[in-house]
Amino acid sequence: MSLLVVGSVAFDAVETPFGKRDQMLGGSASHFSISASFFTDVRIVAVVGGDFGDEERAVFARHNIDTTDLEVIPDGKTFRWFGRYEYDLNVAHTLDTHLNVFAGFQPKLSATAREARLVFLGNIQPDLQRDVRAQVPRAELVALDTMNLWIDNTRESLQKTIQVVDLLVVNDAEARQIAEEANLIKAARKILSWGPKTIIVKRGEYGAAMFTKDGYFAIPAYPLESVFDPTGAGDTFAGGLMGYLASQPTLDEAALRRAMIFGSVMASFNVEEFGTERVQRLTHQEINRRFSDFKRFTNFEEIPFDRAMRAV
Amino acid sequence: MSLLVVGSVAFDAVETPFGKRDQMLGGSASHFSISASFFTDVRIVAVVGGDFGDEERAVFARHNIDTTDLEVIPDGKTFRWFGRYEYDLNVAHTLDTHLNVFAGFQPKLSATAREARLVFLGNIQPDLQRDVRAQVPRAELVALDTMNLWIDNTRESLQKTIQVVDLLVVNDAEARQIAEEANLIKAARKILSWGPKTIIVKRGEYGAAMFTKDGYFAIPAYPLESVFDPTGAGDTFAGGLMGYLASQPTLDEAALRRAMIFGSVMASFNVEEFGTERVQRLTHQEINRRFSDFKRFTNFEEIPFDRAMRAV
């Protein structure tokens, strides 16, 4: 088993200027695993309530997502998030959050789960993330996501967790806030000095950037004329990234670069419809077509300026 | 003579968190022409007062910038801009503006100026820009810049001007405001439908994007750990872009892509010191080194995902 994700499985109620859904499969682990499933086998560690039904299970099953470690609390209710987007789809307005069974989530990893080659620690309390990290000592790559809530309230614990992972995947504002540094390049250097080998920064419509000790890589976003529902875009990005990496024999810089493109491709599809709806029915041909598009719209010939050619 | 720029020559007084300058050479045409001078011969059409001195003239002379069309009004004063940047260097606070001789600027093109192969219409009133455009009917490429002032107050005239140029070079917010469209991709498509063949959108720390009828190209910004003074970055970008194009025999998509990189390289140097100070002492080796850096940090191997390789 190659890829493990720990995070939330939820029911999302979302309103956008283009429509609404009262209850759809959501949560970081759902978006992540469905996205990653196009590249590798994924195992999910999360918790749901008795209201988590056959329909949702069927989605995971269709994508070959292993739910052995999906804990069910029959007399509890699944985490619910109620959100709204105005015309500025960059800003999610949380209307209500019912943590339900997620409030007491204690990730329990089976023996098989502990053998995962790659692990993604989705956005949960950093003590829990560190606890999971300790259970996968032989993982080749452990990646971490977080959010402003944990940066604000559990800074010390979060920093300890960052120190013991290989890859941090956060958005632009989170990277600056974690490092307490307005300049993103300086922020990334500072976080790298704490331990991670790599930081990948998601920048929404501006693309993504990767920082390593000696390297820098940046890509634009896939150009979309309309964004329908951005919920889960970040986790879908991470799913494509980690799923693609899991398919690769060597996790070197070149593989990481391609993985960022595949992550961006998956996120570009995610935002085109509600929740996971578009990603669920993707084909590998569609994915590869957008991957090639990225090459087409970022490529240029490396011809230095020849001073002798200076036009007069 | 290959490249003509029409715009402002000014004295800038700038304060940043890192220091201040009371009077330095500024204005769109100054930043543009000094940047472009590394790639081609430039001729400047602007107006200055009697206070425009030998020191400023020497800067132009050193960069082989032709000032034959630089009008001097001996009893007038040169345009002055007083600006301040707080710690957020993305936002320029204008403290004061003395238009002086610039208020009555009527660009007059000499016979030689009218033969320019490439023309850059810097940010001035759009009626004046259209008047200049009519004087260069044989130019191979005419590019246009503008600002929120003209979008707000002279929308109709600006749109007429956009209709008769080949290339629009604006920033992100300006493109959205011109098209009255929040999505940048849609905004670009709309503006392209008015006439220009190409739109290049400057996105500051997020890089730049180019839109043509069938094409899209996007690059990140050069990663800088510190920005010292962003004044003139946009004009320096345009100078590198247009200067490089002027050095090329064919103005095709491939040349435009490389030109965007050279524009970004020049802008990256511009912001490292006050005004034009850093750009003035650049070498071609330094420029080419950052051009190659762009290739290094945007390149990836185009290997589509092989479904058969899907890891289990």
Coordinates of C-alpha atoms in Angstrom, one line a residue:
Chain A
M1 CA 0.0 0.0 0.0
S2 CA 1.6 3.2 -1.1
L3 CA -0.4 6.2 0.1
L4 CA -2.1 7.0 3.4
V5 CA -4.2 10.1 4.2
V6 CA -5.3 11.2 7.6
G7 CA -8.0 13.9 7.7
S8 CA -11.7 14.7 7.7
V9 CA -14.6 13.0 6.0
A10 CA -17.6 15.4 6.0
F11 CA -20.9 16.3 4.6
D12 CA -20.7 19.8 3.0
A13 CA -23.5 22.1 2.4
V14 CA -22.4 24.8 0.0
E15 CA -23.9 27.8 -1.6
T16 CA -22.2 29.6 -4.5
P17 CA -23.6 32.3 -6.8
F18 CA -24.3 29.5 -9.3
G19 CA -26.3 27.1 -7.1
K20 CA -26.3 25.1 -3.9
R21 CA -25.9 21.6 -2.5
D22 CA -27.4 20.6 0.8
Q23 CA -25.3 17.6 1.5
M24 CA -22.4 16.3 -0.5
L25 CA -19.3 14.2 0.3
G26 CA -16.6 16.6 1.5
G27 CA -13.7 16.9 4.0
S28 CA -10.0 17.0 3.3
A29 CA -9.5 13.2 3.2
S30 CA -12.4 12.7 0.7
H31 CA -11.1 15.3 -1.7
F32 CA -7.5 14.1 -1.3
S33 CA -8.2 10.4 -1.7
I34 CA -10.5 10.7 -4.7
S35 CA -7.9 12.9 -6.5
A36 CA -5.0 10.6 -5.5
S37 CA -7.0 7.5 -6.6
F38 CA -6.3 8.3 -10.3
F39 CA -2.6 7.7 -9.7
T40 CA -2.3 5.1 -6.9
D41 CA -4.1 3.1 -4.2
V42 CA -5.1 5.2 -1.2
R43 CA -6.0 4.3 2.3
I44 CA -8.0 6.7 4.4
V45 CA -7.8 7.3 8.1
A46 CA -10.8 9.3 9.3
V47 CA -14.0 9.1 11.4
V48 CA -17.6 9.2 10.4
G49 CA -21.0 8.8 12.1
G50 CA -23.9 6.4 11.6
D51 CA -25.3 8.8 9.0
F52 CA -22.4 8.0 6.6
G53 CA -24.3 6.0 4.1
D54 CA -24.0 3.5 1.2
E55 CA -23.9 6.2 -1.4
E56 CA -20.8 7.8 0.1
R57 CA -19.1 4.4 0.6
A58 CA -19.8 3.6 -3.0
V59 CA -17.9 6.7 -4.1
F60 CA -14.8 5.5 -2.2
A61 CA -15.3 1.9 -3.4
R62 CA -15.5 3.0 -7.1
H63 CA -12.1 4.8 -6.6
N64 CA -10.6 1.8 -5.0
I65 CA -10.0 3.8 -1.8
D66 CA -9.3 1.5 1.1
T67 CA -11.7 2.4 4.0
T68 CA -10.5 -0.3 6.5
D69 CA -9.1 2.5 8.7
L70 CA -12.3 4.6 8.4
E71 CA -13.7 4.5 11.9
V72 CA -17.5 4.5 12.3
I73 CA -19.2 5.7 15.4
P74 CA -22.7 4.4 14.8
D75 CA -24.5 6.6 17.3
G76 CA -22.6 9.7 16.3
K77 CA -23.0 12.1 13.4
T78 CA -20.5 12.9 10.6
F79 CA -18.7 16.3 10.6
R80 CA -20.8 18.9 8.7
W81 CA -19.6 22.1 7.2
F82 CA -22.0 24.8 5.9
G83 CA -20.3 27.4 3.6
R84 CA -21.1 30.1 1.2
Y85 CA -19.2 31.8 -1.5
E86 CA -20.1 35.3 -2.8
Y87 CA -19.0 36.5 -6.2
D88 CA -15.4 36.6 -5.0
L89 CA -14.9 32.8 -5.0
N90 CA -11.5 33.2 -3.3
V91 CA -13.2 33.8 0.1
A92 CA -15.2 31.0 1.8
H93 CA -17.7 32.2 4.4
T94 CA -18.3 29.5 7.0
L95 CA -21.9 29.7 8.0
D96 CA -21.8 26.9 10.5
T97 CA -19.6 24.0 11.6
H98 CA -20.8 20.9 13.3
L99 CA -17.7 18.9 14.3
N100 CA -19.8 16.0 15.6
V101 CA -17.7 12.8 15.7
F102 CA -14.7 14.7 14.3
A103 CA -14.4 16.6 17.7
G104 CA -13.1 13.4 19.3
F105 CA -11.0 12.1 16.4
Q106 CA -8.0 10.0 17.5
P107 CA -6.5 8.6 14.3
K108 CA -5.8 4.8 14.8
L109 CA -3.5 3.2 12.2
S110 CA -3.8 -0.5 11.4
A111 CA -0.6 -2.5 10.9
T112 CA -1.0 -2.2 7.2
A113 CA -1.5 1.6 7.4
R114 CA 1.7 1.9 9.3
E115 CA 3.6 0.5 6.3
A116 CA 2.5 3.3 3.9
R117 CA 5.3 4.6 1.7
L118 CA 3.8 8.1 1.5
V119 CA 1.7 9.7 4.2
F120 CA -0.4 12.9 4.0
L121 CA -1.3 14.5 7.3
G122 CA -4.4 16.5 6.4
N123 CA -5.5 19.6 8.3
I124 CA -6.2 18.4 11.8
Q125 CA -4.9 19.4 15.3
P126 CA -1.0 19.3 15.1
D127 CA -0.6 17.1 18.2
L128 CA -2.7 14.5 16.4
Q129 CA -0.6 14.9 13.3
R130 CA 2.6 14.4 15.2
D131 CA 1.1 11.4 16.9
V132 CA 0.3 9.8 13.5
R133 CA 3.8 10.8 12.2
A134 CA 5.4 8.8 15.0
Q135 CA 3.4 5.8 13.9
V136 CA 4.9 5.8 10.4
P137 CA 8.7 5.9 11.1
R138 CA 9.6 4.1 7.9
A139 CA 7.6 6.3 5.5
E140 CA 9.7 7.6 2.6
L141 CA 7.8 10.9 2.6
V142 CA 5.4 12.5 5.1
A143 CA 3.6 15.6 4.0
L144 CA 1.7 18.1 6.2
D145 CA -1.2 20.5 5.7
T146 CA -2.5 22.9 8.3
M147 CA -4.7 26.0 8.6
N148 CA -4.9 29.5 10.2
L149 CA -6.8 28.1 13.2
W150 CA -3.8 25.9 14.3
I151 CA -1.3 28.6 13.4
D152 CA -3.1 31.0 15.7
N153 CA -3.9 28.7 18.6
T154 CA -1.3 25.9 18.6
R155 CA 1.8 27.6 17.1
E156 CA 4.3 25.7 19.3
S157 CA 2.8 22.3 18.6
L158 CA 2.5 23.1 14.9
Q159 CA 6.2 24.1 14.7
K160 CA 7.2 20.8 16.4
T161 CA 5.1 18.9 13.8
I162 CA 6.7 20.8 10.9
Q163 CA 10.1 19.8 12.3
V164 CA 9.3 16.1 11.8
V165 CA 7.8 16.1 8.3
D166 CA 9.5 16.0 4.9
L167 CA 7.1 18.3 3.0
L168 CA 4.8 21.1 4.0
V169 CA 1.9 21.9 1.6
V170 CA 0.2 25.2 2.5
N171 CA -1.3 28.2 0.9
D172 CA 0.4 31.6 0.4
A173 CA -1.1 33.3 3.5
E174 CA -0.5 30.3 5.7
A175 CA 3.2 30.1 4.8
R176 CA 3.6 33.8 5.6
Q177 CA 1.7 33.4 8.9
I178 CA 3.6 30.3 10.0
A179 CA 7.0 32.1 9.4
E180 CA 5.7 35.5 10.6
E181 CA 7.4 36.9 7.6
A182 CA 5.6 38.9 4.8
N183 CA 8.0 38.0 2.0
L184 CA 7.2 34.5 0.8
I185 CA 10.7 33.6 -0.3
K186 CA 12.0 34.6 3.2
A187 CA 9.1 32.8 4.8
A188 CA 9.9 29.6 2.9
R189 CA 13.6 29.8 3.8
K190 CA 12.7 30.2 7.4
I191 CA 10.4 27.2 7.5
L192 CA 12.9 25.1 5.6
S193 CA 15.5 25.8 8.4
W194 CA 13.2 24.1 10.9
G195 CA 13.5 20.7 9.1
P196 CA 11.3 20.0 6.1
K197 CA 13.2 19.3 2.9
T198 CA 10.5 20.8 0.7
I199 CA 7.7 23.4 0.9
I200 CA 5.0 23.6 -1.7
V201 CA 2.9 26.8 -1.6
K202 CA -0.5 26.9 -3.2
R203 CA -1.4 30.3 -4.6
G204 CA -4.9 29.8 -6.0
E205 CA -5.4 31.6 -9.3
Y206 CA -1.7 32.4 -9.3
G207 CA -0.4 28.8 -9.4
A208 CA 2.0 27.2 -7.0
A209 CA 5.6 27.4 -5.9
M210 CA 8.1 24.9 -4.5
F211 CA 11.0 25.7 -2.3
T212 CA 13.9 23.3 -1.4
K213 CA 17.2 24.2 0.2
D214 CA 18.8 24.9 -3.1
G215 CA 15.9 24.9 -5.5
Y216 CA 12.9 26.9 -6.6
F217 CA 10.1 25.9 -9.0
A218 CA 7.0 27.8 -9.8
I219 CA 4.0 27.3 -12.1
P220 CA 1.0 29.4 -13.0
A221 CA -2.5 28.0 -12.4
Y222 CA -4.5 26.3 -15.2
P223 CA -6.4 29.2 -16.8
L224 CA -10.1 28.8 -16.1
E225 CA -12.8 31.2 -17.4
S226 CA -15.1 30.2 -14.6
V227 CA -14.7 28.8 -11.2
F228 CA -17.9 27.1 -9.9
D229 CA -17.0 25.8 -6.4
P230 CA -13.5 26.1 -4.9
T231 CA -14.3 23.9 -1.9
G232 CA -11.6 21.2 -1.6
A233 CA -9.3 22.6 -4.3
G234 CA -6.3 22.6 -1.9
D235 CA -6.9 18.9 -0.9
T236 CA -7.5 17.9 -4.5
F237 CA -4.2 19.5 -5.4
A238 CA -2.4 17.6 -2.6
G239 CA -4.1 14.4 -3.7
G240 CA -2.9 14.7 -7.2
L241 CA 0.6 15.7 -6.0
M242 CA 0.9 12.8 -3.5
G243 CA -0.9 10.3 -5.7
Y244 CA 1.4 11.0 -8.6
L245 CA 4.5 10.8 -6.3
A246 CA 3.3 7.4 -5.0
S247 CA 3.3 6.2 -8.6
Q248 CA 7.0 7.2 -9.1
P249 CA 10.0 5.0 -8.1
T250 CA 12.1 7.9 -7.1
L251 CA 10.9 11.0 -5.2
D252 CA 13.4 13.4 -6.7
E253 CA 13.1 17.1 -7.7
A254 CA 12.0 16.1 -11.2
A255 CA 9.2 13.9 -9.9
L256 CA 8.1 16.6 -7.5
R257 CA 7.9 19.1 -10.3
R258 CA 5.7 16.9 -12.4
A259 CA 3.7 16.1 -9.3
M260 CA 2.9 19.8 -8.8
I261 CA 1.6 19.9 -12.3
F262 CA -0.6 16.9 -11.8
G263 CA -1.8 18.5 -8.5
S264 CA -2.7 21.7 -10.3
V265 CA -4.5 19.8 -13.0
M266 CA -6.6 17.9 -10.5
A267 CA -7.4 21.2 -8.6
S268 CA -8.4 22.8 -11.9
F269 CA -11.0 20.2 -12.5
N270 CA -12.2 20.2 -8.9
V271 CA -13.4 23.8 -9.0
E272 CA -15.4 23.4 -12.2
E273 CA -18.3 21.7 -10.4
F274 CA -19.7 21.2 -6.9
G275 CA -17.6 19.3 -4.4
T276 CA -15.9 16.2 -5.9
E277 CA -18.4 15.8 -8.7
R278 CA -16.1 16.7 -11.6
V279 CA -13.1 14.9 -10.3
Q280 CA -15.1 11.7 -9.7
R281 CA -15.8 11.2 -13.4
L282 CA -12.4 12.2 -14.7
T283 CA -10.4 10.1 -17.2
H284 CA -6.7 9.7 -17.5
Q285 CA -6.9 11.2 -21.0
E286 CA -8.4 14.4 -19.6
I287 CA -5.8 14.6 -16.9
N288 CA -2.9 14.1 -19.3
R289 CA -4.3 16.6 -21.8
R290 CA -4.2 19.4 -19.1
F291 CA -0.7 18.2 -18.1
S292 CA 0.4 18.7 -21.7
D293 CA -1.3 22.1 -21.7
F294 CA 0.9 23.1 -18.8
K295 CA 4.0 22.4 -20.9
R296 CA 2.5 24.3 -23.8
F297 CA 1.8 27.4 -21.8
T298 CA 4.9 27.6 -19.7
N299 CA 7.6 26.6 -22.3
F300 CA 10.1 29.0 -23.9
E301 CA 13.3 28.7 -25.7
E302 CA 16.4 29.3 -23.7
I303 CA 18.3 31.7 -26.0
P304 CA 20.3 34.2 -24.0
F305 CA 20.4 37.8 -25.4
D306 CA 23.4 38.2 -27.7
R307 CA 24.9 41.6 -27.1
A308 CA 26.3 41.5 -30.6
M309 CA 22.8 41.4 -31.9
R310 CA 21.8 44.5 -30.1
A311 CA 19.5 46.2 -32.6
V312 CA 20.2 49.8 -33.7
Chain B
M1 CA 15.7 53.5 -35.3
S2 CA 13.9 50.6 -33.8
L3 CA 12.1 51.6 -30.6
L4 CA 10.2 54.7 -29.6
V5 CA 8.7 55.5 -26.2
V6 CA 6.2 58.2 -25.4
G7 CA 5.6 58.9 -21.7
S8 CA 6.7 60.9 -18.7
V9 CA 10.1 62.0 -17.5
A10 CA 10.0 63.1 -13.9
F11 CA 11.8 63.7 -10.7
D12 CA 10.6 61.2 -8.1
A13 CA 10.9 61.7 -4.3
V14 CA 10.4 58.3 -2.7
E15 CA 10.3 57.1 0.9
T16 CA 10.4 53.4 1.7
P17 CA 10.9 51.6 5.0
F18 CA 14.5 51.3 4.0
G19 CA 15.4 54.8 3.1
K20 CA 14.5 57.8 1.0
R21 CA 15.5 59.8 -2.1
D22 CA 14.5 63.5 -2.5
Q23 CA 15.0 63.8 -6.2
M24 CA 15.9 61.0 -8.6
L25 CA 15.2 60.4 -12.3
G26 CA 11.8 58.8 -12.7
G27 CA 8.8 58.7 -15.0
S28 CA 7.5 56.0 -17.3
A29 CA 9.7 56.9 -20.2
S30 CA 12.9 57.0 -18.1
H31 CA 12.4 53.6 -16.5
F32 CA 11.3 52.2 -19.9
S33 CA 14.1 53.6 -22.0
I34 CA 16.9 52.8 -19.6
S35 CA 15.7 49.2 -19.4
A36 CA 15.2 48.9 -23.2
S37 CA 18.6 50.4 -23.9
F38 CA 20.3 47.1 -22.9
F39 CA 18.7 45.5 -26.0
T40 CA 18.2 48.2 -28.6
D41 CA 18.5 51.9 -29.4
V42 CA 15.6 53.9 -27.9
R43 CA 14.2 57.3 -28.7
I44 CA 12.2 59.1 -26.1
V45 CA 9.3 61.5 -26.6
A46 CA 8.6 63.4 -23.5
V47 CA 8.7 66.9 -21.9
V48 CA 10.9 68.4 -19.2
G49 CA 11.4 71.8 -17.6
G50 CA 14.4 74.0 -17.3
D51 CA 15.3 72.2 -14.1
F52 CA 16.2 69.0 -16.0
G53 CA 19.9 69.0 -15.7
D54 CA 23.1 67.7 -17.1
E55 CA 23.2 64.8 -14.6
E56 CA 19.9 63.4 -15.9
R57 CA 20.9 64.0 -19.5
A58 CA 24.1 62.1 -18.8
V59 CA 22.1 59.1 -17.7
F60 CA 20.3 59.0 -21.0
A61 CA 23.5 59.6 -23.0
R62 CA 25.3 56.8 -21.3
H63 CA 22.5 54.5 -22.3
N64 CA 22.5 55.7 -25.9
I65 CA 19.0 57.0 -25.5
D66 CA 18.1 59.5 -28.2
T67 CA 16.6 62.6 -26.7
T68 CA 16.1 64.6 -29.9
D69 CA 12.4 64.4 -29.3
L70 CA 12.6 65.3 -25.6
E71 CA 11.0 68.7 -25.5
V72 CA 12.4 71.2 -23.1
I73 CA 10.3 74.1 -21.7
P74 CA 13.0 76.3 -20.2
D75 CA 10.7 78.4 -18.0
G76 CA 8.7 75.4 -16.8
K77 CA 9.4 72.7 -14.2
T78 CA 9.7 69.0 -14.7
F79 CA 6.9 66.7 -13.5
R80 CA 7.4 65.7 -9.8
W81 CA 6.0 62.7 -8.0
F82 CA 6.2 62.3 -4.2
G83 CA 5.5 58.8 -3.0
R84 CA 5.8 56.6 0.0
Y85 CA 5.7 52.8 0.5
E86 CA 4.9 51.3 3.9
Y87 CA 6.0 47.7 4.7
D88 CA 3.5 46.4 2.1
L89 CA 5.6 47.4 -0.9
N90 CA 2.8 46.5 -3.2
V91 CA 0.9 49.7 -2.4
A92 CA 2.3 53.1 -3.5
H93 CA 1.0 56.0 -1.5
T94 CA 1.1 59.2 -3.6
L95 CA 1.8 62.1 -1.2
D96 CA 1.8 64.7 -3.9
T97 CA 1.9 65.2 -7.7
H98 CA 3.2 68.3 -9.4
L99 CA 2.4 67.8 -13.1
N100 CA 4.2 71.0 -14.1
V101 CA 5.1 70.9 -17.8
F102 CA 3.6 67.5 -18.1
A103 CA 0.1 69.0 -17.7
G104 CA 0.3 70.5 -21.2
F105 CA 2.2 67.6 -22.8
Q106 CA 1.5 67.3 -26.5
P107 CA 3.8 64.6 -28.0
K108 CA 5.5 65.8 -31.1
L109 CA 7.2 63.2 -33.3
S110 CA 10.1 64.1 -35.5
A111 CA 10.2 62.5 -39.0
T112 CA 12.7 60.0 -37.7
A113 CA 10.5 59.1 -34.7
R114 CA 7.6 58.4 -37.1
E115 CA 9.7 55.6 -38.7
A116 CA 10.1 53.6 -35.5
R117 CA 9.5 49.9 -35.9
L118 CA 8.2 49.4 -32.4
V119 CA 6.3 52.0 -30.3
F120 CA 5.4 52.0 -26.7
L121 CA 2.7 54.4 -25.6
G122 CA 3.4 54.9 -21.9
N123 CA 0.7 55.8 -19.4
I124 CA -0.6 59.2 -20.6
Q125 CA -4.1 60.5 -21.5
P126 CA -5.6 58.1 -24.1
D127 CA -6.5 60.8 -26.6
L128 CA -2.8 61.7 -26.7
Q129 CA -1.9 58.1 -27.1
R130 CA -4.3 57.7 -30.0
D131 CA -2.9 60.9 -31.6
V132 CA 0.7 59.4 -31.4
R133 CA -0.6 56.1 -32.7
A134 CA -1.9 57.8 -35.8
Q135 CA 1.5 59.3 -36.5
V136 CA 3.2 55.9 -36.7
P137 CA 1.0 54.0 -39.3
R138 CA 3.9 51.8 -40.5
A139 CA 5.0 50.6 -37.1
E140 CA 5.2 46.8 -36.9
L141 CA 4.0 46.7 -33.3
V142 CA 2.4 49.4 -31.1
A143 CA 2.0 48.7 -27.4
L144 CA -0.1 50.5 -24.8
D145 CA 0.0 51.1 -21.1
T146 CA -2.6 52.9 -19.0
M147 CA -3.7 53.3 -15.4
N148 CA -6.9 53.4 -13.2
L149 CA -7.2 57.2 -13.6
W150 CA -7.9 56.9 -17.4
I151 CA -10.0 53.8 -17.0
D152 CA -12.2 55.7 -14.5
N153 CA -12.4 59.0 -16.3
T154 CA -11.9 58.4 -20.0
R155 CA -13.2 54.9 -20.5
E156 CA -14.6 55.6 -24.0
S157 CA -11.4 57.2 -25.3
L158 CA -9.3 54.5 -23.7
Q159 CA -11.3 51.8 -25.4
K160 CA -10.9 53.5 -28.8
T161 CA -7.1 53.6 -28.2
I162 CA -7.0 49.9 -27.2
Q163 CA -8.8 49.2 -30.5
V164 CA -5.9 50.6 -32.6
V165 CA -2.9 49.0 -30.8
D166 CA -1.3 45.6 -31.2
L167 CA -0.3 44.9 -27.6
L168 CA -1.8 46.0 -24.3
V169 CA 0.6 45.8 -21.3
V170 CA -1.3 46.4 -18.0
N171 CA -1.4 45.0 -14.5
D172 CA -3.9 42.5 -13.2
A173 CA -6.3 45.0 -11.6
E174 CA -6.3 47.2 -14.6
A175 CA -7.1 44.4 -17.0
R176 CA -10.1 43.4 -14.8
Q177 CA -11.2 47.1 -14.5
I178 CA -10.9 47.8 -18.3
A179 CA -13.0 44.7 -19.1
E180 CA -15.3 45.2 -16.1
E181 CA -14.9 41.5 -15.5
A182 CA -13.5 39.8 -12.3
N183 CA -12.1 36.7 -14.0
L184 CA -8.8 37.6 -15.6
I185 CA -9.1 35.0 -18.4
K186 CA -12.5 36.3 -19.3
A187 CA -11.3 39.9 -19.0
A188 CA -8.4 39.2 -21.4
R189 CA -10.7 37.5 -24.0
K190 CA -13.0 40.5 -23.9
I191 CA -10.3 43.0 -24.4
L192 CA -8.8 40.9 -27.3
S193 CA -12.2 41.0 -29.0
W194 CA -11.8 44.8 -29.3
G195 CA -8.7 44.5 -31.5
P196 CA -5.3 44.0 -29.9
K197 CA -3.6 40.7 -30.9
T198 CA -1.9 40.4 -27.6
I199 CA -2.4 41.3 -23.9
I200 CA 0.4 41.0 -21.4
V201 CA -0.7 41.2 -17.7
K202 CA 1.8 42.1 -15.0
R203 CA 1.0 40.4 -11.7
G204 CA 3.8 41.7 -9.5
E205 CA 5.2 39.0 -7.2
Y206 CA 3.0 36.5 -9.0
G207 CA 4.7 37.0 -12.4
A208 CA 3.1 37.7 -15.7
A209 CA 0.7 36.2 -18.2
M210 CA 0.2 36.7 -22.0
F211 CA -3.1 36.1 -23.8
T212 CA -3.5 35.9 -27.6
K213 CA -6.5 34.7 -29.6
D214 CA -5.4 31.1 -29.4
G215 CA -2.6 31.2 -26.9
Y216 CA -1.8 31.6 -23.2
F217 CA 1.7 31.8 -21.6
A218 CA 2.4 32.5 -18.0
I219 CA 5.5 32.9 -15.9
P220 CA 6.2 33.3 -12.2
A221 CA 8.1 36.3 -10.9
Y222 CA 11.8 36.1 -10.2
P223 CA 12.0 35.1 -6.6
L224 CA 13.4 38.0 -4.5
E225 CA 14.0 37.9 -0.8
S226 CA 13.7 41.6 -0.5
V227 CA 12.1 44.4 -2.5
F228 CA 13.6 47.8 -1.9
D229 CA 11.7 50.2 -4.1
P230 CA 9.0 49.0 -6.6
T231 CA 8.7 52.4 -8.3
G232 CA 8.9 52.0 -12.1
A233 CA 8.9 48.1 -12.0
G234 CA 6.1 48.0 -14.6
D235 CA 7.8 50.4 -17.0
T236 CA 11.1 48.6 -16.5
F237 CA 9.3 45.3 -17.4
A238 CA 7.8 46.9 -20.5
G239 CA 11.2 48.3 -21.5
G240 CA 12.9 44.9 -21.3
L241 CA 10.0 43.4 -23.2
M242 CA 9.9 45.9 -26.0
G243 CA 13.7 46.4 -26.1
Y244 CA 14.2 42.6 -26.5
L245 CA 11.5 42.5 -29.2
A246 CA 13.2 45.3 -31.1
S247 CA 16.3 43.1 -31.2
Q248 CA 14.4 40.3 -32.9
P249 CA 13.9 39.9 -36.6
T250 CA 10.4 38.3 -36.2
L251 CA 7.8 39.3 -33.6
D252 CA 6.3 35.9 -33.2
E253 CA 4.9 34.1 -30.2
A254 CA 8.3 32.5 -29.3
A255 CA 9.9 36.0 -29.3
L256 CA 7.1 37.4 -27.2
R257 CA 7.6 34.6 -24.7
R258 CA 11.3 35.3 -24.4
A259 CA 10.6 39.0 -24.3
M260 CA 8.3 38.5 -21.2
I261 CA 11.2 36.7 -19.5
F262 CA 13.6 39.5 -20.2
G263 CA 11.0 42.1 -19.1
S264 CA 10.6 40.2 -15.8
V265 CA 14.4 40.0 -15.4
M266 CA 14.8 43.7 -15.8
A267 CA 11.9 44.4 -13.3
S268 CA 13.5 42.1 -10.8
F269 CA 16.6 44.2 -10.8
N270 CA 14.7 47.4 -10.8
V271 CA 13.1 46.8 -7.4
E272 CA 16.4 45.9 -5.7
E273 CA 17.5 49.6 -5.3
F274 CA 16.0 53.1 -5.6
G275 CA 14.6 54.2 -8.9
T276 CA 16.8 53.3 -11.9
E277 CA 19.9 52.9 -9.8
R278 CA 20.3 49.1 -10.1
V279 CA 19.3 48.9 -13.7
Q280 CA 21.7 51.6 -14.7
R281 CA 24.7 49.6 -13.9
L282 CA 23.5 46.2 -15.1
T283 CA 25.6 44.0 -17.4
H284 CA 24.4 41.7 -20.1
Q285 CA 25.9 38.8 -18.2
E286 CA 23.8 39.6 -15.2
I287 CA 20.7 39.8 -17.4
N288 CA 21.4 36.5 -19.1
R289 CA 22.1 34.8 -15.8
R290 CA 18.6 35.6 -14.5
F291 CA 17.1 34.7 -17.9
S292 CA 18.6 31.2 -17.5
D293 CA 17.4 31.1 -13.9
F294 CA 13.9 31.4 -15.3
K295 CA 14.4 28.3 -17.4
R296 CA 15.8 26.5 -14.5
F297 CA 12.9 27.2 -12.2
T298 CA 10.0 26.7 -14.6
N299 CA 11.2 23.6 -16.5
F300 CA 9.7 20.2 -16.1
E301 CA 9.7 17.0 -18.1
E302 CA 6.6 16.3 -20.2
I303 CA 6.0 12.7 -19.2
P304 CA 2.2 12.0 -19.2
F305 CA 0.9 9.7 -16.5
D306 CA 0.9 6.1 -17.7
R307 CA -2.2 4.4 -16.4
A308 CA -0.5 1.1 -16.6
M309 CA 2.1 2.4 -14.1
R310 CA -0.6 3.2 -11.6
A311 CA 1.0 2.2 -8.3
V312 CA -0.7 -0.3 -6.0

